[in-house]
């Protein structure tokens, strides 16, 4: 596969990821049911791709699986409790926790550009939390923030668990998410809209998107990958505004802009280090 094809697949991946917010908002199921059944369907897609996933071989793979489970569950539940813009953009504060864990566990150096990007992320976070106090969405925002912690931890544990393990970690993480959420499903309304949304979320938005990402990412430069994956938090609130009518507040837009700038700024630094 050439670089151009990899970029095309990564763009498609980011667009698929970006539909999570609007699909979750349009469903009448509670967040636990959406998270659990979405993950079960995605696990089926991943099983077709992996064929024979192996059990985790070390504690870091187990940690990666647990982190991934927390990420996919908390992302859905927080989207139900706060705006889609807040949920996805707070998740993208993950580089703060990746940098901290990477330093503690992998002895990865924290450079000046990392410190600047972390300061920017914290500034964006402060804007979000101020907005949540005014809008009464504190619980949803805190859960979204915790999903960012899980995301950052997962990135580190995936690297520590071995190069061939990430796909298997995601598969087991999805199965675990389903099992953990199963007792909390409640009554499921099997309407055409609910069924179509959950099938899209499981098959395309989570399952197929991860497969495409795994295929594309080895062929795309680091900075390009960083910029393209930022399409997800950019497009996510747009789809929600167009098809659900939920508009992010001015403070959320400002905080989100700071977070996205910090991500691209840090990604540019990482790309230079790899040259």
XYZ file of N, CA and C in Angstrom:
825
model
N 0.850 -1.196 0.000
C 0.000 0.000 0.000
C 0.890 1.253 0.000
N 0.542 2.250 -0.845
C 1.315 3.482 -0.876
C 0.760 4.501 0.124
N 1.489 5.614 0.242
C 1.106 6.632 1.234
C -0.257 7.244 0.923
N -0.520 7.504 -0.357
C -1.787 8.126 -0.727
C -2.976 7.250 -0.320
N -2.858 5.957 -0.554
C -3.939 5.043 -0.179
C -4.096 4.999 1.338
N -2.987 5.038 2.058
C -3.055 5.056 3.505
C -3.761 6.294 4.025
N -3.467 7.444 3.416
C -4.124 8.696 3.815
C -5.623 8.630 3.549
N -5.994 8.080 2.404
C -7.419 7.951 2.080
C -8.149 7.080 3.099
N -7.522 5.967 3.480
C -8.143 5.083 4.468
C -8.230 5.756 5.840
N -7.214 6.550 6.178
C -7.225 7.225 7.473
C -8.284 8.322 7.514
N -8.494 8.995 6.395
C -9.580 9.983 6.326
C -10.926 9.295 6.519
N -11.128 8.163 5.829
C -12.369 7.407 5.981
C -12.547 6.942 7.424
N -11.459 6.508 8.055
C -11.509 6.077 9.451
C -11.991 7.212 10.350
N -11.399 8.391 10.193
C -11.755 9.536 11.029
C -13.208 9.951 10.821
N -13.670 9.887 9.581
C -15.071 10.234 9.304
C -16.003 9.225 9.973
N -15.676 7.938 9.883
C -16.493 6.918 10.547
C -16.522 7.137 12.054
N -15.371 7.389 12.644
C -15.318 7.656 14.088
C -16.201 8.847 14.462
N -16.245 9.844 13.598
C -16.928 11.095 13.939
C -18.440 10.957 14.063
N -19.008 9.843 13.587
C -20.462 9.678 13.654
C -20.938 9.121 14.992
N -20.025 8.879 15.922
C -20.436 8.300 17.207
C -21.432 9.194 17.936
N -21.147 10.481 18.001
C -21.994 11.387 18.776
C -23.428 11.431 18.303
N -23.637 11.626 17.010
C -25.002 11.774 16.500
C -25.768 10.459 16.611
N -25.105 9.326 16.365
C -25.796 8.037 16.480
C -26.208 7.761 17.923
N -25.325 8.054 18.871
C -25.646 7.854 20.287
C -26.791 8.751 20.709
N -26.761 9.998 20.286
C -27.814 10.949 20.653
C -29.175 10.552 20.084
N -29.185 9.950 18.896
C -30.443 9.607 18.238
C -31.079 8.324 18.774
N -30.374 7.610 19.634
C -30.906 6.363 20.182
C -31.603 6.602 21.517
N -32.684 5.852 21.760
C -33.424 5.984 23.020
C -32.872 5.079 24.115
N -31.942 4.175 23.782
C -31.360 3.289 24.778
C -30.473 4.074 25.742
N -30.298 3.539 26.948
C -29.371 4.185 27.866
C -27.930 3.961 27.403
N -27.007 4.736 27.972
C -25.622 4.676 27.528
C -24.966 3.330 27.732
N -25.354 2.607 28.787
C -24.759 1.296 29.058
C -25.126 0.295 27.958
N -26.378 0.325 27.535
C -26.823 -0.590 26.480
C -26.139 -0.262 25.158
N -26.058 1.026 24.837
C -25.404 1.429 23.588
C -23.940 0.988 23.598
N -23.245 1.261 24.704
C -21.828 0.907 24.789
C -21.620 -0.604 24.695
N -22.444 -1.372 25.415
C -22.262 -2.821 25.452
C -22.552 -3.494 24.128
N -23.678 -3.157 23.523
C -24.066 -3.830 22.278
C -23.193 -3.353 21.113
N -22.830 -2.081 21.109
C -21.893 -1.592 20.084
C -20.598 -2.390 20.145
N -20.079 -2.598 21.345
C -18.819 -3.320 21.481
C -18.960 -4.782 21.082
N -20.092 -5.402 21.392
C -20.292 -6.805 20.998
C -20.276 -6.947 19.484
N -20.959 -6.060 18.791
C -20.985 -6.104 17.324
C -19.591 -5.837 16.760
N -18.894 -4.852 17.337
C -17.539 -4.546 16.868
C -16.603 -5.730 17.086
N -16.781 -6.438 18.194
C -15.950 -7.617 18.456
C -16.156 -8.667 17.369
N -17.389 -8.816 16.880
C -17.655 -9.747 15.787
C -16.923 -9.356 14.517
N -16.899 -8.047 14.221
C -16.165 -7.566 13.042
C -14.670 -7.847 13.203
N -14.137 -7.561 14.378
C -12.713 -7.787 14.637
C -12.360 -9.264 14.599
N -13.281 -10.114 15.029
C -13.032 -11.552 14.999
C -12.868 -12.048 13.561
N -13.659 -11.508 12.640
C -13.518 -11.866 11.226
C -12.137 -11.468 10.716
N -11.649 -10.321 11.165
C -10.342 -9.803 10.725
C -9.191 -10.577 11.370
N -9.284 -10.800 12.689
C -8.189 -11.443 13.421
C -8.175 -12.967 13.239
N -9.369 -13.550 13.049
C -9.565 -14.989 12.900
C -9.354 -15.749 14.212
N -8.161 -15.737 14.745
C -7.896 -16.479 15.980
C -7.163 -15.583 16.989
N -7.886 -14.685 17.641
C -7.225 -13.809 18.617
C -6.680 -14.599 19.799
N -5.463 -14.260 20.193
C -4.831 -14.937 21.321
C -5.154 -14.222 22.626
N -5.150 -14.971 23.703
C -5.374 -14.391 25.017
C -4.198 -13.497 25.391
N -4.427 -12.494 26.256
C -3.317 -11.622 26.663
C -2.190 -12.406 27.314
N -0.955 -11.996 27.006
C 0.220 -12.750 27.452
C 0.965 -12.088 28.612
N 0.636 -10.832 28.907
C 1.347 -10.150 29.978
C 0.433 -9.114 30.633
N 0.894 -8.564 31.733
C 0.071 -7.626 32.506
C -0.199 -6.331 31.745
N 0.708 -5.961 30.838
C 0.510 -4.716 30.094
C -0.616 -4.857 29.079
N -0.742 -6.036 28.499
C -1.885 -6.272 27.619
C -3.192 -6.221 28.402
N -3.192 -6.785 29.597
C -4.398 -6.726 30.439
C -4.727 -5.275 30.781
N -3.698 -4.490 31.100
C -3.912 -3.077 31.401
C -4.454 -2.337 30.178
N -3.948 -2.679 28.991
C -4.433 -2.058 27.757
C -5.897 -2.409 27.508
N -6.251 -3.668 27.748
C -7.636 -4.112 27.571
C -8.565 -3.366 28.519
N -8.178 -3.235 29.773
C -8.996 -2.529 30.759
C -9.134 -1.049 30.396
N -8.035 -0.447 29.937
C -8.075 0.966 29.540
C -9.003 1.172 28.344
N -8.896 0.278 27.371
C -9.763 0.375 26.195
C -11.232 0.222 26.588
N -11.508 -0.726 27.477
C -12.882 -0.926 27.933
C -13.420 0.346 28.585
N -12.621 0.940 29.451
C -13.043 2.190 30.076
C -13.279 3.289 29.061
N -12.414 3.359 28.049
C -12.552 4.387 27.011
C -13.876 4.272 26.274
N -14.198 3.074 25.758
C -15.389 2.944 24.913
C -16.676 3.074 25.726
N -16.658 2.647 26.984
C -17.852 2.756 27.822
C -18.071 4.211 28.251
N -17.027 4.838 28.767
C -17.159 6.195 29.274
C -17.465 7.196 28.162
N -16.946 6.942 26.960
C -17.220 7.847 25.850
C -18.712 7.869 25.531
N -19.335 6.689 25.502
C -20.763 6.607 25.187
C -21.602 7.209 26.302
N -21.321 6.825 27.542
C -22.116 7.302 28.676
C -21.992 8.821 28.816
N -20.790 9.361 28.636
C -20.607 10.811 28.752
C -21.334 11.555 27.636
N -21.401 10.965 26.446
C -22.118 11.597 25.337
C -23.606 11.721 25.645
N -24.136 10.766 26.411
C -25.536 10.834 26.829
C -25.770 11.930 27.869
N -24.744 12.277 28.641
C -24.917 13.172 29.785
C -24.471 14.607 29.526
N -23.665 14.812 28.493
C -23.216 16.161 28.166
C -23.331 16.342 26.662
N -22.875 17.473 26.148
C -22.935 17.674 24.703
C -21.920 16.773 24.021
N -22.197 16.421 22.780
C -21.272 15.579 22.020
C -19.926 16.267 21.849
N -19.944 17.600 21.680
C -18.698 18.348 21.520
C -17.832 18.222 22.767
N -18.441 18.407 23.936
C -17.683 18.282 25.178
C -17.138 16.871 25.347
N -17.969 15.856 25.068
C -17.570 14.467 25.279
C -16.351 14.104 24.432
N -16.377 14.454 23.151
C -15.286 14.037 22.271
C -14.034 14.876 22.482
N -14.195 16.177 22.721
C -13.023 17.032 22.863
C -12.322 16.815 24.199
N -13.080 16.545 25.263
C -12.439 16.227 26.537
C -11.701 14.892 26.462
N -12.199 13.981 25.656
C -11.486 12.710 25.448
C -10.110 12.965 24.851
N -10.004 14.011 24.031
C -8.748 14.299 23.349
C -7.743 15.057 24.217
N -8.003 15.154 25.538
C -6.959 15.613 26.456
C -5.995 14.469 26.781
N -6.178 13.325 26.138
C -5.373 12.124 26.405
C -3.864 12.348 26.370
N -3.297 13.227 25.507
C -1.837 13.387 25.502
C -1.243 13.784 26.854
N -2.021 14.453 27.703
C -1.522 14.795 29.037
C -1.147 13.524 29.787
N -2.043 12.561 29.771
C -1.851 11.345 30.553
C -0.874 10.395 29.853
N -0.866 10.423 28.515
C 0.119 9.614 27.788
C 1.533 10.084 28.109
N 1.722 11.399 28.141
C 3.049 11.943 28.437
C 3.486 11.581 29.852
N 2.571 11.708 30.809
C 2.900 11.406 32.202
C 3.232 9.924 32.381
N 2.381 9.039 31.845
C 2.629 7.600 31.977
C 3.842 7.155 31.174
N 4.012 7.763 29.996
C 5.174 7.422 29.181
C 6.469 7.751 29.898
N 6.474 8.851 30.633
C 7.667 9.233 31.399
C 7.893 8.281 32.569
N 6.809 7.921 33.277
C 6.929 7.086 34.463
C 7.255 5.627 34.130
N 6.627 5.095 33.080
C 6.741 3.666 32.789
C 7.750 3.334 31.689
N 7.868 4.232 30.701
C 8.749 3.959 29.573
C 10.006 4.824 29.565
N 10.075 5.726 30.547
C 11.189 6.677 30.628
C 11.327 7.504 29.346
N 10.193 7.776 28.701
C 10.206 8.636 27.524
C 10.410 10.083 27.959
N 11.333 10.802 27.342
C 11.604 12.178 27.767
C 10.418 13.102 27.491
N 10.223 14.068 28.369
C 9.202 15.096 28.179
C 9.926 16.366 27.749
N 9.750 16.738 26.483
C 10.472 17.872 25.922
C 9.683 19.166 26.070
N 10.336 20.251 25.685
C 9.701 21.563 25.825
C 8.378 21.658 25.079
N 8.334 21.100 23.869
C 7.095 21.134 23.087
C 5.990 20.343 23.790
N 6.368 19.253 24.470
C 5.377 18.478 25.221
C 4.793 19.312 26.359
N 5.666 20.041 27.059
C 5.197 20.855 28.177
C 4.271 21.972 27.701
N 4.602 22.569 26.561
C 3.742 23.622 26.007
C 2.378 23.047 25.629
N 2.385 21.880 24.962
C 1.114 21.282 24.547
C 0.281 20.871 25.766
N 0.934 20.374 26.824
C 0.207 20.014 28.037
C -0.403 21.256 28.682
N 0.347 22.356 28.706
C -0.183 23.600 29.260
C -1.405 24.072 28.463
N -1.332 23.943 27.136
C -2.469 24.330 26.302
C -3.674 23.421 26.557
N -3.420 22.123 26.682
C -4.501 21.183 26.968
C -5.159 21.490 28.312
N -4.352 21.820 29.308
C -4.905 22.172 30.619
C -5.726 23.455 30.542
N -5.276 24.411 29.718
C -6.043 25.644 29.534
C -7.396 25.347 28.884
N -7.370 24.485 27.839
C -8.637 24.102 27.211
C -9.532 23.362 28.176
N -8.934 22.511 29.013
C -9.694 21.775 30.016
C -10.355 22.711 31.011
N -9.635 23.735 31.445
C -10.200 24.703 32.384
C -11.416 25.408 31.791
N -11.351 25.728 30.503
C -12.494 26.364 29.836
C -13.692 25.420 29.832
N -13.459 24.142 29.530
C -14.541 23.154 29.516
C -15.187 23.022 30.895
N -14.373 22.924 31.933
C -14.916 22.731 33.272
C -15.681 23.968 33.741
N -15.217 25.146 33.365
C -15.959 26.371 33.678
C -17.308 26.367 32.977
N -17.306 25.906 31.722
C -18.553 25.823 30.964
C -19.519 24.823 31.596
N -18.997 23.714 32.117
C -19.864 22.695 32.703
C -20.521 23.196 33.974
N -19.829 24.041 34.744
C -20.426 24.604 35.951
C -21.609 25.492 35.600
N -21.475 26.205 34.483
C -22.554 27.091 34.056
C -23.702 26.324 33.420
N -23.396 25.211 32.732
C -24.422 24.501 31.975
C -25.003 23.288 32.663
N -24.536 22.956 33.867
C -25.084 21.817 34.598
C -24.720 20.474 34.007
N -23.551 20.364 33.355
C -23.158 19.116 32.711
C -21.896 18.531 33.345
N -21.686 18.827 34.623
C -20.435 18.450 35.263
C -20.185 16.941 35.241
N -21.204 16.118 35.571
C -21.009 14.672 35.601
C -20.590 14.146 34.237
N -21.311 14.566 33.189
C -20.957 14.118 31.843
C -19.563 14.553 31.449
N -19.183 15.779 31.796
C -17.848 16.257 31.454
C -16.761 15.523 32.227
N -17.030 15.208 33.485
C -16.045 14.468 34.270
C -15.855 13.054 33.724
N -16.947 12.415 33.300
C -16.829 11.079 32.696
C -16.077 11.156 31.367
N -16.313 12.214 30.598
C -15.575 12.403 29.346
C -14.093 12.617 29.626
N -13.805 13.367 30.680
C -12.414 13.580 31.078
C -11.768 12.259 31.482
N -12.515 11.430 32.206
C -12.000 10.118 32.602
C -11.780 9.222 31.382
N -12.619 9.387 30.350
C -12.390 8.618 29.118
C -11.073 9.032 28.474
N -10.714 10.315 28.609
C -9.421 10.768 28.115
C -8.265 10.146 28.882
N -8.448 9.979 30.203
C -7.433 9.297 31.010
C -7.246 7.861 30.504
N -8.359 7.174 30.263
C -8.290 5.803 29.741
C -7.621 5.767 28.375
N -7.927 6.747 27.526
C -7.347 6.822 26.189
C -5.830 6.995 26.275
N -5.400 7.924 27.125
C -3.966 8.158 27.288
C -3.248 6.939 27.838
N -3.858 6.291 28.838
C -3.254 5.091 29.417
C -3.196 3.958 28.396
N -4.256 3.809 27.621
C -4.290 2.759 26.611
C -3.152 2.924 25.605
N -2.891 4.156 25.181
C -1.821 4.390 24.216
C -0.475 3.898 24.737
N -0.225 4.109 26.029
C 1.040 3.673 26.624
C 1.066 2.156 26.801
N -0.004 1.597 27.345
C -0.038 0.160 27.611
C -0.028 -0.659 26.320
N -0.618 -0.117 25.252
C -0.574 -0.813 23.964
C 0.877 -0.978 23.508
N 1.698 0.055 23.678
C 3.105 -0.019 23.274
C 3.877 -0.991 24.153
N 3.539 -1.030 25.426
C 4.252 -1.894 26.363
C 3.865 -3.362 26.203
N 2.674 -3.609 25.642
C 2.170 -4.975 25.545
C 2.703 -5.774 24.375
N 3.360 -5.122 23.418
C 3.890 -5.854 22.264
C 3.285 -5.366 20.965
N 4.100 -5.372 19.899
C 3.686 -4.793 18.629
C 2.540 -5.493 17.938
N 2.391 -6.809 18.133
C 1.341 -7.543 17.426
C 0.046 -7.654 18.220
N 0.032 -7.060 19.431
C -1.092 -7.278 20.335
C -2.261 -6.284 20.231
N -2.094 -5.054 19.720
C -3.185 -4.079 19.804
C -4.529 -4.558 19.271
N -4.548 -5.227 18.117
C -5.818 -5.707 17.575
C -6.501 -6.684 18.502
N -5.734 -7.567 19.090
C -6.289 -8.538 20.026
C -6.754 -7.856 21.309
N -6.001 -6.855 21.767
C -6.414 -6.103 22.955
C -7.763 -5.434 22.741
N -7.952 -4.852 21.568
C -9.215 -4.190 21.256
C -10.354 -5.204 21.190
N -10.084 -6.362 20.609
C -11.109 -7.410 20.545
C -11.568 -7.809 21.946
N -10.616 -8.142 22.828
C -10.975 -8.564 24.190
C -11.585 -7.413 24.975
N -11.127 -6.189 24.711
C -11.703 -5.032 25.387
C -13.164 -4.830 25.033
N -13.504 -5.067 23.767
C -14.898 -4.950 23.356
C -15.768 -6.023 24.006
N -15.257 -7.239 24.070
C -16.008 -8.300 24.741
C -16.210 -7.980 26.218
N -15.178 -7.461 26.860
C -15.282 -7.107 28.274
C -16.288 -5.980 28.484
N -16.294 -5.002 27.578
C -17.260 -3.907 27.683
C -18.688 -4.438 27.627
N -18.935 -5.381 26.717
C -20.272 -5.973 26.620
C -20.655 -6.686 27.918
N -19.760 -7.494 28.449
C -20.059 -8.263 29.655
C -20.278 -7.347 30.859
N -19.495 -6.293 30.964
C -19.637 -5.369 32.095
C -20.929 -4.565 32.020
N -21.362 -4.236 30.825
C -22.568 -3.414 30.669
C -23.854 -4.230 30.643
N -23.748 -5.530 30.410
C -24.924 -6.384 30.242
C -25.950 -6.255 31.374
N -25.555 -6.191 32.648
C -26.569 -6.086 33.714
C -27.331 -4.761 33.742
N -26.863 -3.761 33.003
C -27.432 -2.419 33.096
C -28.184 -1.991 31.838
N -28.471 -2.941 30.956
C -29.114 -2.603 29.687
C -30.498 -1.992 29.874
N -31.268 -2.511 30.824
C -32.639 -2.050 30.968
C -33.498 -2.535 29.809
N -34.593 -1.846 29.581
C -35.524 -2.226 28.507
C -35.038 -1.634 27.181
N -34.888 -2.491 26.183
C -34.406 -2.052 24.878
C -35.576 -1.913 23.904
N -35.794 -0.706 23.418
C -36.823 -0.473 22.403
C -36.254 -0.830 21.030
N -36.795 -1.853 20.398
C -36.268 -2.320 19.114
C -36.965 -1.616 17.957
N -36.781 -0.306 17.903
C -37.323 0.472 16.794
C -36.355 0.423 15.618
N -36.841 0.774 14.453
C -35.982 0.772 13.258
C -34.797 1.716 13.445
N -35.041 2.866 14.066
C -33.964 3.831 14.263
C -32.915 3.291 15.230
N -33.347 2.726 16.345
C -32.392 2.187 17.305
C -31.562 1.059 16.714
N -32.217 0.145 16.019
C -31.504 -1.000 15.447
C -30.518 -0.551 14.373
N -30.937 0.349 13.505
C -30.046 0.811 12.437
C -28.856 1.574 13.002
N -29.099 2.387 14.044
C -28.006 3.146 14.649
C -26.992 2.226 15.327
N -27.454 1.226 16.079
C -26.523 0.356 16.794
C -25.742 -0.529 15.821
N -26.367 -0.945 14.725
C -25.646 -1.722 13.719
C -24.560 -0.878 13.052
N -24.883 0.367 12.752
C -23.888 1.257 12.152
C -22.739 1.507 13.127
N -23.089 1.758 14.399
C -22.056 2.014 15.401
C -21.121 0.818 15.555
N -21.685 -0.383 15.657
C -20.868 -1.561 15.895
C -20.065 -1.999 14.689
N -20.727 -2.043 13.526
C -20.062 -2.567 12.322
C -19.088 -1.555 11.727
N -19.559 -0.337 11.514
C -18.768 0.639 10.770
C -18.009 1.617 11.661
N -18.719 2.262 12.600
C -18.100 3.334 13.377
C -16.992 2.836 14.300
N -17.125 1.611 14.828
C -16.112 1.079 15.736
C -15.334 -0.084 15.126
N -16.019 -1.125 14.644
C -15.341 -2.320 14.157
C -14.524 -2.080 12.902
N -15.187 -1.713 11.815
C -14.494 -1.500 10.544
C -13.504 -0.344 10.640
N -13.855 0.705 11.367
C -12.969 1.866 11.495
C -11.634 1.459 12.115
N -11.682 0.586 13.121
C -10.424 0.157 13.730
C -9.600 -0.667 12.737
N -10.233 -1.536 11.989
C -9.510 -2.349 11.002
C -8.827 -1.442 9.976
N -9.553 -0.450 9.474
C -8.982 0.487 8.500
C -7.815 1.262 9.096
N -7.965 1.675 10.348
C -6.893 2.415 11.023
C -5.635 1.565 11.125
N -5.790 0.294 11.527
C -4.646 -0.604 11.680
C -3.943 -0.834 10.349
N -4.710 -0.887 9.254
C -4.128 -1.099 7.923
C -3.405 0.157 7.441
N -3.995 1.329 7.709
C -3.489 2.578 7.145
C -2.308 3.164 7.903
N -2.309 3.066 9.232
C -1.382 3.853 10.046
C 0.089 3.568 9.762
N 0.511 2.345 9.397
C 1.942 2.148 9.102
C 2.424 2.895 7.862
N 1.510 3.340 7.022
C 1.884 3.951 5.745
C 1.699 5.474 5.730
N 1.348 6.068 6.884
C 1.063 7.504 6.945
C 2.041 8.172 7.900
N 2.694 9.281 7.481
C 3.612 9.980 8.378
C 2.917 10.423 9.668
N 3.697 10.530 10.746
C 3.126 10.806 12.066
C 2.323 12.098 12.100
N 2.874 13.187 11.548
C 2.163 14.466 11.585
C 0.877 14.397 10.771
N 0.939 13.772 9.608
C -0.257 13.623 8.777
C -1.333 12.840 9.517
N -0.920 11.768 10.191
C -1.872 10.955 10.948
C -2.509 11.773 12.063
N -1.712 12.587 12.755
C -2.236 13.425 13.837
C -3.290 14.393 13.313
N -2.970 15.044 12.192
C -3.899 16.031 11.631
C -5.176 15.353 11.145
N -5.042 14.208 10.485
C -6.220 13.533 9.934
C -7.131 12.986 11.026
N -6.556 12.467 12.109
C -7.413 11.938 13.176
C -8.117 13.047 13.949
N -7.625 14.286 13.839
C -8.316 15.425 14.442
C -9.632 15.708 13.722
N -9.807 15.115 12.536
C -11.094 15.243 11.853
C -12.245 14.704 12.710
N -11.952 13.692 13.541
C -13.025 13.113 14.365
C -13.641 14.145 15.309
N -12.863 14.795 16.196
C -13.492 15.778 17.082
C -13.989 17.027 16.365
N -13.473 17.306 15.174
C -13.996 18.442 14.408
C -15.371 18.138 13.829
N -15.527 16.949 13.248
C -16.774 16.612 12.568
C -17.862 16.123 13.517
N -17.474 15.495 14.619
C -18.448 14.921 15.544
C -19.541 15.910 15.954
N -19.198 17.088 16.497
C -20.262 18.030 16.876
C -21.007 18.629 15.684
N -20.369 18.627 14.508
C -21.054 19.144 13.314
C -22.223 18.239 12.946
N -21.985 16.905 12.922
C -23.075 15.977 12.607
C -24.196 16.085 13.652
N -23.813 16.233 14.925
C -24.822 16.337 15.984
C -25.649 17.607 15.812
N -25.012 18.696 15.450
C -25.733 19.952 15.253
C -26.673 19.861 14.047
N -26.211 19.216 12.961
C -27.018 19.130 11.746
C -28.215 18.185 11.885
N -27.992 17.027 12.530
C -29.025 15.984 12.539
C -29.747 15.818 13.875
N -29.223 16.475 14.924
C -29.861 16.359 16.240
C -30.242 17.713 16.816
N -29.625 18.779 16.299
C -29.967 20.130 16.732
C -29.249 20.608 17.969
N -28.230 19.882 18.425
C -27.486 20.276 19.626
C -26.307 21.155 19.224
N -26.273 22.364 19.778
C -25.213 23.301 19.436
C -24.254 23.462 20.615
N -22.949 23.359 20.367
C -21.977 23.578 21.451
C -21.972 25.042 21.876
N -21.671 25.284 23.146
C -21.606 26.650 23.648
C -20.340 27.335 23.132
N -20.296 28.656 23.273
C -19.129 29.416 22.844
C -17.885 28.978 23.612
N -18.044 28.759 24.919
C -16.905 28.313 25.721
C -16.400 26.945 25.258
N -17.321 26.053 24.884
C -16.916 24.734 24.391
C -16.133 24.865 23.087
N -16.556 25.761 22.217
C -15.843 25.987 20.956
C -14.441 26.517 21.230
N -14.327 27.468 22.162
C -13.013 28.031 22.502
C -12.118 26.960 23.124
N -12.660 26.229 24.090
C -11.884 25.172 24.726
C -11.473 24.099 23.734
N -12.382 23.733 22.836
C -12.085 22.730 21.826
C -10.996 23.180 20.873
N -11.032 24.454 20.477
C -10.006 24.982 19.581
C -8.626 24.914 20.230
N -8.564 25.212 21.530
C -7.291 25.141 22.253
C -6.785 23.702 22.298
N -7.682 22.760 22.589
C -7.303 21.348 22.669
C -6.794 20.845 21.316
N -7.506 21.160 20.245
C -7.113 20.676 18.920
C -5.782 21.279 18.485
N -5.584 22.552 18.783
C -4.298 23.178 18.450
C -3.161 22.491 19.201
N -3.384 22.168 20.468
C -2.362 21.509 21.269
C -2.008 20.142 20.690
N -3.024 19.411 20.212
C -2.786 18.079 19.639
C -1.928 18.175 18.380
N -2.276 19.082 17.486
C -1.523 19.236 16.236
C -0.111 19.751 16.527
N 0.007 20.669 17.479
C 1.320 21.213 17.850
C 2.233 20.112 18.367
N 1.718 19.257 19.231
C 2.510 18.153 19.775
C 2.825 17.122 18.682
N 1.833 16.857 17.808
C 2.057 15.918 16.713
C 3.159 16.380 15.781
N 3.251 17.699 15.547
C 4.306 18.239 14.695
C 5.678 17.994 15.319
N 5.753 18.143 16.635
C 7.015 17.894 17.324
C 7.422 16.436 17.255
N 6.475 15.540 17.436
C 6.780 14.110 17.368
C 7.236 13.705 15.966
N 6.627 14.310 14.950
C 7.015 13.994 13.561
C 8.454 14.430 13.297
N 8.848 15.583 13.821
C 10.229 16.063 13.628
C 11.228 15.134 14.302
N 10.846 14.597 15.473
C 11.747 13.698 16.189
C 11.972 12.406 15.421
N 10.979 11.989 14.619
C 11.067 10.725 13.895
C 11.786 10.867 12.552
N 12.045 12.125 12.141
C 12.693 12.337 10.837
C 14.185 11.974 10.893
